[in-house]
Amino acid sequence: MEELNEQTVSSVAYTEENIRHLSDMEHVRTRPGMYIGRLGDGSQVEDGIYVLLKEVVDNSIDEFKMGAGKRIEIQMEDNLRVSVRDYGRGIPLGSLVDAVSMLNTGGKYDTKAFKKSVGLNGVGAKAVNALSSRFVAWSARDGQMRKAVFERGELVSDETCATDEENGTCIFFEPDDTLFQNYHFRPEFIETMLRNYTYLNTGLSIYYNGHRIVSRNGLEDL
């Protein structure tokens, strides 16, 4: 039997045609567990949709740590899609698309721009983008806004215009329900996550669906 198995294996063709190269977004979608762990449906706190949200919020927290923006606004719609708006410096407009779609690309490698940072690996927002059926990133800086729209990691529109928006970045994403089947965000999990952020970042105000979450005494409140 062992000899038969060896013969069977040796008869399977293995040529240059079997070697594939995946783009950054394809790799995340093909091997999501490598980036966010389990997928899940949102019924467990460790499910992937909460990792996606955390990756986005972490970027806004980094702006706060750099003294740029003390307010983060999070809006949840139907427990299916979410937006995170901060009032930090805003992603440099010329690099917006690359910053949210190309792995190993970002400002966290430059210690001049980010002396303190939660996310360092240049993966977070890109993984969220790749694993979302719709992903929108816009950045406002000094009266100009650039907005990029993606579907499952593929860029579908990109525009720049004048704006009255305050400086900062907004990320909207809707997890891909072909990957996160029958998913729903659980508000109680999100509220706990956000409160933990405020315990560790005294002075930060997080508005979750209009409800203000703040910690005046940091870890003492916890």
PDB file of N, CA, C and O in Angstrom, residues 5 21 28 56 73 75-76 78 85 94 98 106 111 125 144 146 148 150 162-163 176 192-195 197 202 214:
ATOM      1  N   ASN A   5       0.978   4.323  -2.774  1.00  0.00           N
ATOM      2  CA  ASN A   5       0.796   5.737  -2.473  1.00  0.00           C
ATOM      3  C   ASN A   5       1.926   6.570  -3.032  1.00  0.00           C
ATOM      4  O   ASN A   5       1.718   7.660  -3.558  1.00  0.00           O
ATOM      5  N   HIS A  21       1.387  33.577  -7.949  1.00  0.00           N
ATOM      6  CA  HIS A  21       1.699  34.784  -7.191  1.00  0.00           C
ATOM      7  C   HIS A  21       0.392  35.493  -6.876  1.00  0.00           C
ATOM      8  O   HIS A  21      -0.403  35.779  -7.783  1.00  0.00           O
ATOM      9  N   VAL A  28      -4.535  38.109   1.471  1.00  0.00           N
ATOM     10  CA  VAL A  28      -5.323  38.252   2.689  1.00  0.00           C
ATOM     11  C   VAL A  28      -6.632  37.489   2.561  1.00  0.00           C
ATOM     12  O   VAL A  28      -7.053  36.788   3.490  1.00  0.00           O
ATOM     13  N   VAL A  56      -8.881  49.186  12.805  1.00  0.00           N
ATOM     14  CA  VAL A  56      -9.203  50.549  12.372  1.00  0.00           C
ATOM     15  C   VAL A  56      -9.096  51.524  13.541  1.00  0.00           C
ATOM     16  O   VAL A  56      -8.500  52.608  13.417  1.00  0.00           O
ATOM     17  N   GLU A  73     -15.193  59.095  16.600  1.00  0.00           N
ATOM     18  CA  GLU A  73     -16.620  58.844  16.430  1.00  0.00           C
ATOM     19  C   GLU A  73     -16.822  57.514  15.702  1.00  0.00           C
ATOM     20  O   GLU A  73     -16.263  57.310  14.611  1.00  0.00           O
ATOM     21  N   GLN A  75     -19.755  54.895  14.311  1.00  0.00           N
ATOM     22  CA  GLN A  75     -21.163  54.712  13.984  1.00  0.00           C
ATOM     23  C   GLN A  75     -21.379  53.289  13.475  1.00  0.00           C
ATOM     24  O   GLN A  75     -20.710  52.850  12.540  1.00  0.00           O
ATOM     25  N   MET A  76     -22.312  52.580  14.117  1.00  0.00           N
ATOM     26  CA  MET A  76     -22.660  51.227  13.707  1.00  0.00           C
ATOM     27  C   MET A  76     -24.041  51.234  13.074  1.00  0.00           C
ATOM     28  O   MET A  76     -24.971  51.834  13.613  1.00  0.00           O
ATOM     29  N   ASP A  78     -27.090  48.863  11.697  1.00  0.00           N
ATOM     30  CA  ASP A  78     -27.732  47.551  11.630  1.00  0.00           C
ATOM     31  C   ASP A  78     -26.839  46.427  12.159  1.00  0.00           C
ATOM     32  O   ASP A  78     -27.040  45.256  11.811  1.00  0.00           O
ATOM     33  N   ARG A  85     -14.352  57.617  12.594  1.00  0.00           N
ATOM     34  CA  ARG A  85     -13.877  58.945  12.206  1.00  0.00           C
ATOM     35  C   ARG A  85     -13.020  59.513  13.324  1.00  0.00           C
ATOM     36  O   ARG A  85     -13.430  59.564  14.483  1.00  0.00           O
ATOM     37  N   GLY A  94      -1.752  62.049  -0.947  1.00  0.00           N
ATOM     38  CA  GLY A  94      -1.086  61.366  -2.050  1.00  0.00           C
ATOM     39  C   GLY A  94      -0.816  59.900  -1.793  1.00  0.00           C
ATOM     40  O   GLY A  94      -0.596  59.131  -2.736  1.00  0.00           O
ATOM     41  N   ASP A  98      -2.468  53.765  -1.307  1.00  0.00           N
ATOM     42  CA  ASP A  98      -1.432  52.800  -0.932  1.00  0.00           C
ATOM     43  C   ASP A  98      -1.514  52.446   0.548  1.00  0.00           C
ATOM     44  O   ASP A  98      -1.318  51.287   0.941  1.00  0.00           O
ATOM     45  N   GLY A 106       3.044  52.229   5.057  1.00  0.00           N
ATOM     46  CA  GLY A 106       2.395  53.068   6.055  1.00  0.00           C
ATOM     47  C   GLY A 106       3.366  54.004   6.724  1.00  0.00           C
ATOM     48  O   GLY A 106       4.579  53.970   6.476  1.00  0.00           O
ATOM     49  N   THR A 111       9.721  56.791  12.584  1.00  0.00           N
ATOM     50  CA  THR A 111       9.542  57.177  13.981  1.00  0.00           C
ATOM     51  C   THR A 111       9.414  58.694  14.135  1.00  0.00           C
ATOM     52  O   THR A 111       9.045  59.172  15.213  1.00  0.00           O
ATOM     53  N   ALA A 125      -5.238  48.101   8.349  1.00  0.00           N
ATOM     54  CA  ALA A 125      -6.304  48.618   7.489  1.00  0.00           C
ATOM     55  C   ALA A 125      -6.377  47.862   6.170  1.00  0.00           C
ATOM     56  O   ALA A 125      -7.461  47.731   5.585  1.00  0.00           O
ATOM     57  N   GLN A 144      -8.687  70.047   1.771  1.00  0.00           N
ATOM     58  CA  GLN A 144      -8.754  69.099   0.666  1.00  0.00           C
ATOM     59  C   GLN A 144      -9.112  67.720   1.201  1.00  0.00           C
ATOM     60  O   GLN A 144      -8.696  67.337   2.298  1.00  0.00           O
ATOM     61  N   ARG A 146      -9.471  63.502  -0.013  1.00  0.00           N
ATOM     62  CA  ARG A 146      -9.373  62.421  -0.976  1.00  0.00           C
ATOM     63  C   ARG A 146     -10.181  61.243  -0.456  1.00  0.00           C
ATOM     64  O   ARG A 146     -10.075  60.901   0.726  1.00  0.00           O
ATOM     65  N   ALA A 148     -11.378  57.209  -1.350  1.00  0.00           N
ATOM     66  CA  ALA A 148     -11.158  56.000  -2.145  1.00  0.00           C
ATOM     67  C   ALA A 148     -12.170  54.936  -1.717  1.00  0.00           C
ATOM     68  O   ALA A 148     -12.371  54.709  -0.524  1.00  0.00           O
ATOM     69  N   PHE A 150     -13.393  50.884  -2.206  1.00  0.00           N
ATOM     70  CA  PHE A 150     -12.943  49.550  -2.600  1.00  0.00           C
ATOM     71  C   PHE A 150     -14.077  48.547  -2.425  1.00  0.00           C
ATOM     72  O   PHE A 150     -14.948  48.725  -1.568  1.00  0.00           O
ATOM     73  N   ALA A 162     -12.327  69.742  -2.798  1.00  0.00           N
ATOM     74  CA  ALA A 162     -12.279  70.668  -1.671  1.00  0.00           C
ATOM     75  C   ALA A 162     -13.294  70.227  -0.623  1.00  0.00           C
ATOM     76  O   ALA A 162     -14.290  69.572  -0.934  1.00  0.00           O
ATOM     77  N   THR A 163     -13.036  70.581   0.650  1.00  0.00           N
ATOM     78  CA  THR A 163     -13.940  70.160   1.718  1.00  0.00           C
ATOM     79  C   THR A 163     -13.913  71.146   2.873  1.00  0.00           C
ATOM     80  O   THR A 163     -12.930  71.881   3.068  1.00  0.00           O
ATOM     81  N   ASP A 176     -17.194  41.198   4.579  1.00  0.00           N
ATOM     82  CA  ASP A 176     -17.684  40.389   3.461  1.00  0.00           C
ATOM     83  C   ASP A 176     -18.460  39.186   4.005  1.00  0.00           C
ATOM     84  O   ASP A 176     -17.891  38.300   4.643  1.00  0.00           O
ATOM     85  N   THR A 192     -17.415  47.172  25.471  1.00  0.00           N
ATOM     86  CA  THR A 192     -16.314  46.756  26.349  1.00  0.00           C
ATOM     87  C   THR A 192     -14.970  47.098  25.717  1.00  0.00           C
ATOM     88  O   THR A 192     -14.063  47.610  26.396  1.00  0.00           O
ATOM     89  N   MET A 193     -14.827  46.828  24.437  1.00  0.00           N
ATOM     90  CA  MET A 193     -13.587  47.159  23.732  1.00  0.00           C
ATOM     91  C   MET A 193     -13.288  48.652  23.823  1.00  0.00           C
ATOM     92  O   MET A 193     -12.160  49.065  24.148  1.00  0.00           O
ATOM     93  N   LEU A 194     -14.296  49.477  23.576  1.00  0.00           N
ATOM     94  CA  LEU A 194     -14.090  50.920  23.557  1.00  0.00           C
ATOM     95  C   LEU A 194     -13.797  51.461  24.947  1.00  0.00           C
ATOM     96  O   LEU A 194     -12.964  52.365  25.110  1.00  0.00           O
ATOM     97  N   ARG A 195     -14.460  50.924  25.966  1.00  0.00           N
ATOM     98  CA  ARG A 195     -14.167  51.361  27.330  1.00  0.00           C
ATOM     99  C   ARG A 195     -12.725  51.027  27.709  1.00  0.00           C
ATOM    100  O   ARG A 195     -12.045  51.817  28.377  1.00  0.00           O
ATOM    101  N   TYR A 197     -10.239  50.960  25.713  1.00  0.00           N
ATOM    102  CA  TYR A 197      -9.398  51.970  25.071  1.00  0.00           C
ATOM    103  C   TYR A 197      -9.325  53.234  25.925  1.00  0.00           C
ATOM    104  O   TYR A 197      -8.254  53.829  26.072  1.00  0.00           O
ATOM    105  N   THR A 202      -6.305  58.215  28.867  1.00  0.00           N
ATOM    106  CA  THR A 202      -7.008  59.263  29.601  1.00  0.00           C
ATOM    107  C   THR A 202      -7.069  60.539  28.769  1.00  0.00           C
ATOM    108  O   THR A 202      -6.065  60.969  28.194  1.00  0.00           O
ATOM    109  N   VAL A 214     -15.820  57.861  28.055  1.00  0.00           N
ATOM    110  CA  VAL A 214     -14.614  58.570  28.462  1.00  0.00           C
ATOM    111  C   VAL A 214     -14.179  58.072  29.827  1.00  0.00           C
ATOM    112  O   VAL A 214     -14.997  57.619  30.623  1.00  0.00           O
TER     113      VAL A 214
END
